[in-house]
Amino acid sequence: MASDEAMELPGNARWPARWRTGLVIVLLAVAGAIFLTEPPDYIDSFNYAQHIVKHGGIPAAGDPFWDFGHVMWRPLGALVWRTLGTAASLFYQDPLLQAALSLVWISVVSAFTCTVFLYLLILRSTRQVWVACLTTIAFMASCAVLDYALTGMAYTAGIALQIASLYVLFSSIQKERFTASRALLSGILAGASVCLWFPYGFTLVGFLLFGFLWNAEGKRPEIRVRAGFMCVWIAAIALALALCYVPAMHFRGIHTLADFQAWIAASRYGISPTRGGLRAAIAIPRSFVWMGDAGILFKRFLFDAADRWSLLPSLVDGIWKIAAVYGVLALLTFYWLRRAAGRIVVACLLATAAPTMIFAVFLFDPSPPIRYIALYPLLFFGLSFAISTDRKSVLGRIVFPGFCLMIAAVNLTGMSRFHSEPAFARAAIRLDELNRRVAPGDRVLILVLRDDINRLANHKPFDPISRNRASLWAVIPLGADVEIWKSQIAAEILRTWSEGGRVWLSKRMLAPAPRPDWNWVEGDDTRIAWADIPAYFRPFEVSSGFGGEDGFLEFVRSPENETRLRETKDSK
């Protein structure tokens, strides 16, 4: 631990010299990172915006506005949109874009809130301004955080609440002020984070252990005092959950246990991962550092035998990053286990990691880097502890600080808004061709979510070129729906026709074999093979298309096509 002179005296909060300067530095660093980078994908941001705009015009039982997994995110976005709609209208006239921009504003404010509380938490713990600056900047520059700071997703706002809760909990222990008001504040903040994204609830067991085990100034925790404090903390979490979920259930029309179970199941969107452990093993390093298309390349190396060895040179960049992340995590664990305070960090992290990994690997999609952000507050708290208390060894002087610098350098370079993927140039041509022909009620069938035009539309959703992004529909969906993709696409085509729209089919679906730049990995999901796709679409009648060999065909609305589609729809 740091020297007695450097530590805060219990009950007498005194900050180190130049702590305000450090806070200004980290805030400017985060502002610079947000300005210099852009998210590779806004993911569901515009789906949430659409739910906000359409709320009230959909029957309550099917209204995604009240989603179990993000129960308060859309209502919060709607509140900001209704309140600041005039300001949003200065940028965009489309209500959908205004609602999306409102969600982005929440995320940006949350990023700065997250920065302040993490900096203050680490500063209280280490009493060293440079350590607080370094680890806070590394946290904010990590892919799991920086990827989402400019999107309309709930994760940044939720993690800001989590860190604020941990800060109140830590300061209460450090000052030995175990008052009901502090427990209520910390608990309500933690509960509110769960209402923004339910898996944040997995961190609560780790926070609970932290509240019981972490000691101040080397003193043994008074279990009876801590127990009373943490009981109030748990009650505050329950109160926050009740205040959010009970009204949501009322508005959603949930009155029975079966309704509640269906509500939970709907929030999974039919996702059921295959090879979850392998996906998680690659995704965890990606949550720290930008790896570009390394995930696709690794899967192609593992599953596509014909293309395997030619990929090795392209994998070098991803291999060293994976090795660096797992190597540093292993060294951190070794360091923590040799110290009493470090063992507390390990125990709290394990309590958080176990349910997080079970959820990601077995119940949901483990591939997105955001799945592991719930581990970050305690992990970076522990990282700052290791840097501040071990200044004599290579680990404390070089390895751990170097890891923080690596995160910032790699991600600021890889996610730079001044860099554009070569594939986006080709995608812009395809998307422009579509925009000349597609009407708002049409449906465009693309191969997968990582189709280059879908990636471009989600990378630049506010750009006019992406105005028809809502018309794009991936034929091969995520998760369990892969098993019923034919019936799903048949139902969507029939629905589009019944509402007066036209259906366009990517010519890629008729190709005998996929090209590498189509982001298809044969064997990635054992439930479907490439041959299944052209075999399904070739019997249908299509018109002459546009856009060359990588263009689109119109799905003809003929009696034969309708009959075949109805048969497919009813066969699920």
GROMACS .gro file of C-alpha atoms in nm, residues 36-266:
model
  231
   36LEU     CA    1  -1.074   1.154  -3.321
   37THR     CA    2  -1.259   0.822  -3.336
   38GLU     CA    3  -1.596   0.697  -3.450
   39PRO     CA    4  -1.779   0.375  -3.365
   40PRO     CA    5  -1.745   0.099  -3.623
   41ASP     CA    6  -2.113   0.018  -3.580
   42TYR     CA    7  -2.409   0.189  -3.415
   43ILE     CA    8  -2.566  -0.158  -3.383
   44ASP     CA    9  -2.918  -0.128  -3.235
   45SER     CA   10  -2.914   0.249  -3.178
   46PHE     CA   11  -3.155   0.320  -3.461
   47ASN     CA   12  -3.377   0.027  -3.368
   48TYR     CA   13  -3.416   0.188  -3.026
   49ALA     CA   14  -3.484   0.525  -3.190
   50GLN     CA   15  -3.751   0.364  -3.406
   51HIS     CA   16  -3.912   0.208  -3.099
   52ILE     CA   17  -3.919   0.550  -2.933
   53VAL     CA   18  -4.074   0.723  -3.233
   54LYS     CA   19  -4.336   0.452  -3.288
   55HIS     CA   20  -4.422   0.409  -2.920
   56GLY     CA   21  -4.794   0.443  -2.865
   57GLY     CA   22  -4.887   0.320  -3.211
   58ILE     CA   23  -4.814  -0.046  -3.129
   59PRO     CA   24  -5.024  -0.280  -2.911
   60ALA     CA   25  -4.879  -0.290  -2.558
   61ALA     CA   26  -4.814  -0.665  -2.562
   62GLY     CA   27  -4.577  -0.636  -2.858
   63ASP     CA   28  -4.430  -0.290  -2.794
   64PRO     CA   29  -4.048  -0.320  -2.776
   65PHE     CA   30  -4.040   0.018  -2.598
   66TRP     CA   31  -4.067  -0.177  -2.271
   67ASP     CA   32  -3.789  -0.431  -2.324
   68PHE     CA   33  -3.684  -0.652  -2.033
   69GLY     CA   34  -3.311  -0.628  -2.100
   70HIS     CA   35  -3.307  -0.245  -2.135
   71VAL     CA   36  -3.624  -0.159  -1.947
   72MET     CA   37  -3.545   0.211  -1.887
   73TRP     CA   38  -3.322   0.291  -2.186
   74ARG     CA   39  -3.595   0.371  -2.436
   75PRO     CA   40  -3.804   0.567  -2.182
   76LEU     CA   41  -3.492   0.768  -2.091
   77GLY     CA   42  -3.424   0.832  -2.459
   78ALA     CA   43  -3.786   0.935  -2.514
   79LEU     CA   44  -3.763   1.178  -2.224
   80VAL     CA   45  -3.449   1.340  -2.364
   81TRP     CA   46  -3.596   1.348  -2.714
   82ARG     CA   47  -3.918   1.514  -2.595
   83THR     CA   48  -3.722   1.758  -2.381
   84LEU     CA   49  -3.444   1.845  -2.624
   85GLY     CA   50  -3.628   1.777  -2.948
   86THR     CA   51  -3.597   2.140  -3.053
   87ALA     CA   52  -3.219   2.122  -3.024
   88ALA     CA   53  -3.211   1.793  -3.217
   89SER     CA   54  -3.424   1.947  -3.492
   90LEU     CA   55  -3.145   2.195  -3.559
   91PHE     CA   56  -2.942   1.902  -3.694
   92TYR     CA   57  -3.208   1.675  -3.847
   93GLN     CA   58  -3.573   1.705  -3.948
   94ASP     CA   59  -3.641   1.332  -3.946
   95PRO     CA   60  -3.788   1.229  -3.605
   96LEU     CA   61  -3.596   0.900  -3.625
   97LEU     CA   62  -3.263   1.080  -3.656
   98GLN     CA   63  -3.363   1.322  -3.378
   99ALA     CA   64  -3.443   1.034  -3.142
  100ALA     CA   65  -3.117   0.858  -3.233
  101LEU     CA   66  -2.922   1.179  -3.172
  102SER     CA   67  -3.088   1.213  -2.830
  103LEU     CA   68  -2.965   0.865  -2.738
  104VAL     CA   69  -2.615   0.954  -2.855
  105TRP     CA   70  -2.619   1.266  -2.635
  106ILE     CA   71  -2.697   1.050  -2.332
  107SER     CA   72  -2.403   0.823  -2.414
  108VAL     CA   73  -2.160   1.112  -2.456
  109VAL     CA   74  -2.264   1.271  -2.124
  110SER     CA   75  -2.236   0.927  -1.963
  111ALA     CA   76  -1.882   0.886  -2.101
  112PHE     CA   77  -1.768   1.202  -1.924
  113THR     CA   78  -1.956   1.104  -1.607
  114CYS     CA   79  -1.784   0.767  -1.619
  115THR     CA   80  -1.447   0.940  -1.659
  116VAL     CA   81  -1.497   1.163  -1.355
  117PHE     CA   82  -1.609   0.890  -1.115
  118LEU     CA   83  -1.346   0.636  -1.223
  119TYR     CA   84  -1.071   0.897  -1.190
  120LEU     CA   85  -1.191   0.994  -0.842
  121LEU     CA   86  -1.227   0.627  -0.741
  122ILE     CA   87  -0.871   0.541  -0.845
  123LEU     CA   88  -0.738   0.864  -0.696
  124ARG     CA   89  -0.898   0.782  -0.361
  125SER     CA   90  -0.753   0.432  -0.377
  126THR     CA   91  -0.396   0.505  -0.492
  127ARG     CA   92  -0.344   0.872  -0.391
  128GLN     CA   93  -0.136   0.906  -0.709
  129VAL     CA   94  -0.258   1.144  -0.979
  130TRP     CA   95  -0.057   0.989  -1.262
  131VAL     CA   96  -0.189   0.639  -1.186
  132ALA     CA   97  -0.547   0.769  -1.182
  133CYS     CA   98  -0.489   0.948  -1.514
  134LEU     CA   99  -0.323   0.650  -1.683
  135THR     CA  100  -0.575   0.383  -1.582
  136THR     CA  101  -0.878   0.606  -1.641
  137ILE     CA  102  -0.760   0.692  -1.992
  138ALA     CA  103  -0.690   0.323  -2.062
  139PHE     CA  104  -1.038   0.230  -1.941
  140MET     CA  105  -1.207   0.494  -2.155
  141ALA     CA  106  -0.992   0.404  -2.457
  142SER     CA  107  -1.072   0.032  -2.438
  143CYS     CA  108  -1.287  -0.104  -2.719
  144ALA     CA  109  -1.567  -0.208  -2.485
  145VAL     CA  110  -1.606   0.156  -2.377
  146LEU     CA  111  -1.489   0.368  -2.671
  147ASP     CA  112  -1.685   0.159  -2.922
  148TYR     CA  113  -2.010   0.266  -2.758
  149ALA     CA  114  -1.942   0.617  -2.627
  150LEU     CA  115  -2.084   0.775  -2.943
  151THR     CA  116  -2.366   0.527  -3.007
  152GLY     CA  117  -2.720   0.528  -2.879
  153MET     CA  118  -2.668   0.210  -2.679
  154ALA     CA  119  -2.735   0.178  -2.306
  155TYR     CA  120  -2.399   0.037  -2.204
  156THR     CA  121  -2.204   0.359  -2.141
  157ALA     CA  122  -2.479   0.508  -1.927
  158GLY     CA  123  -2.508   0.183  -1.732
  159ILE     CA  124  -2.136   0.148  -1.663
  160ALA     CA  125  -2.123   0.513  -1.551
  161LEU     CA  126  -2.387   0.433  -1.289
  162GLN     CA  127  -2.195   0.121  -1.187
  163ILE     CA  128  -1.872   0.313  -1.134
  164ALA     CA  129  -2.056   0.588  -0.943
  165SER     CA  130  -2.204   0.317  -0.718
  166LEU     CA  131  -1.860   0.163  -0.661
  167TYR     CA  132  -1.716   0.507  -0.584
  168VAL     CA  133  -1.976   0.572  -0.312
  169LEU     CA  134  -1.920   0.222  -0.173
  170PHE     CA  135  -1.541   0.262  -0.168
  171SER     CA  136  -1.547   0.611  -0.014
  172SER     CA  137  -1.783   0.487   0.258
  173ILE     CA  138  -1.537   0.212   0.347
  174GLN     CA  139  -1.237   0.442   0.329
  175LYS     CA  140  -1.397   0.709   0.548
  176GLU     CA  141  -1.569   0.448   0.767
  177ARG     CA  142  -1.900   0.625   0.719
  178PHE     CA  143  -2.149   0.341   0.698
  179THR     CA  144  -2.461   0.553   0.692
  180ALA     CA  145  -2.799   0.456   0.553
  181SER     CA  146  -2.793   0.750   0.310
  182ARG     CA  147  -2.465   0.632   0.154
  183ALA     CA  148  -2.591   0.276   0.124
  184LEU     CA  149  -2.913   0.400  -0.035
  185LEU     CA  150  -2.725   0.615  -0.285
  186SER     CA  151  -2.483   0.341  -0.387
  187GLY     CA  152  -2.760   0.082  -0.408
  188ILE     CA  153  -2.994   0.300  -0.614
  189LEU     CA  154  -2.713   0.379  -0.858
  190ALA     CA  155  -2.634   0.007  -0.892
  191GLY     CA  156  -3.002  -0.081  -0.935
  192ALA     CA  157  -3.048   0.192  -1.196
  193SER     CA  158  -2.759   0.048  -1.399
  194VAL     CA  159  -2.939  -0.288  -1.409
  195CYS     CA  160  -3.250  -0.110  -1.540
  196LEU     CA  161  -3.044   0.017  -1.833
  197TRP     CA  162  -2.894  -0.324  -1.911
  198PHE     CA  163  -3.003  -0.624  -1.706
  199PRO     CA  164  -2.666  -0.815  -1.724
  200TYR     CA  165  -2.513  -0.537  -1.514
  201GLY     CA  166  -2.685  -0.723  -1.234
  202PHE     CA  167  -2.407  -0.981  -1.259
  203THR     CA  168  -2.164  -0.733  -1.105
  204LEU     CA  169  -2.372  -0.692  -0.791
  205VAL     CA  170  -2.238  -1.008  -0.628
  206GLY     CA  171  -1.883  -0.878  -0.684
  207PHE     CA  172  -1.978  -0.538  -0.542
  208LEU     CA  173  -2.141  -0.710  -0.244
  209LEU     CA  174  -1.821  -0.901  -0.170
  210PHE     CA  175  -1.622  -0.581  -0.212
  211GLY     CA  176  -1.844  -0.408   0.043
  212PHE     CA  177  -1.784  -0.684   0.295
  213LEU     CA  178  -1.415  -0.760   0.235
  214TRP     CA  179  -1.235  -0.442   0.134
  215ASN     CA  180  -1.060  -0.279   0.429
  216ALA     CA  181  -0.956   0.076   0.503
  217GLU     CA  182  -0.601   0.150   0.616
  218GLY     CA  183  -0.531  -0.216   0.680
  219LYS     CA  184  -0.804  -0.250   0.944
  220ARG     CA  185  -1.014  -0.563   0.966
  221PRO     CA  186  -1.371  -0.495   0.852
  222GLU     CA  187  -1.635  -0.490   1.125
  223ILE     CA  188  -1.868  -0.754   0.989
  224ARG     CA  189  -2.177  -0.648   1.187
  225VAL     CA  190  -2.146  -0.286   1.077
  226ARG     CA  191  -2.077  -0.388   0.718
  227ALA     CA  192  -2.368  -0.635   0.721
  228GLY     CA  193  -2.615  -0.366   0.820
  229PHE     CA  194  -2.475  -0.127   0.561
  230MET     CA  195  -2.489  -0.384   0.280
  231CYS     CA  196  -2.842  -0.491   0.376
  232VAL     CA  197  -2.956  -0.134   0.317
  233TRP     CA  198  -2.756  -0.139  -0.008
  234ILE     CA  199  -2.939  -0.454  -0.125
  235ALA     CA  200  -3.275  -0.304  -0.026
  236ALA     CA  201  -3.195   0.008  -0.229
  237ILE     CA  202  -3.120  -0.207  -0.535
  238ALA     CA  203  -3.450  -0.389  -0.491
  239LEU     CA  204  -3.628  -0.054  -0.460
  240ALA     CA  205  -3.472   0.079  -0.781
  241LEU     CA  206  -3.563  -0.239  -0.968
  242ALA     CA  207  -3.921  -0.229  -0.840
  243LEU     CA  208  -3.965   0.138  -0.931
  244CYS     CA  209  -3.858   0.062  -1.289
  245TYR     CA  210  -3.983  -0.288  -1.361
  246VAL     CA  211  -4.328  -0.276  -1.198
  247PRO     CA  212  -4.452   0.020  -1.409
  248ALA     CA  213  -4.292  -0.134  -1.719
  249MET     CA  214  -4.478  -0.459  -1.658
  250HIS     CA  215  -4.801  -0.265  -1.616
  251PHE     CA  216  -4.758  -0.072  -1.941
  252ARG     CA  217  -4.648  -0.387  -2.125
  253GLY     CA  218  -4.959  -0.568  -2.002
  254ILE     CA  219  -4.778  -0.838  -1.806
  255HIS     CA  220  -5.011  -0.993  -1.549
  256THR     CA  221  -4.912  -1.361  -1.521
  257LEU     CA  222  -4.598  -1.563  -1.469
  258ALA     CA  223  -4.627  -1.691  -1.826
  259ASP     CA  224  -4.638  -1.331  -1.953
  260PHE     CA  225  -4.328  -1.249  -1.749
  261GLN     CA  226  -4.138  -1.551  -1.882
  262ALA     CA  227  -4.232  -1.463  -2.240
  263TRP     CA  228  -4.115  -1.106  -2.179
  264ILE     CA  229  -3.773  -1.231  -2.065
  265ALA     CA  230  -3.749  -1.477  -2.355
  266ALA     CA  231  -3.832  -1.204  -2.609
   0.00000   0.00000   0.00000
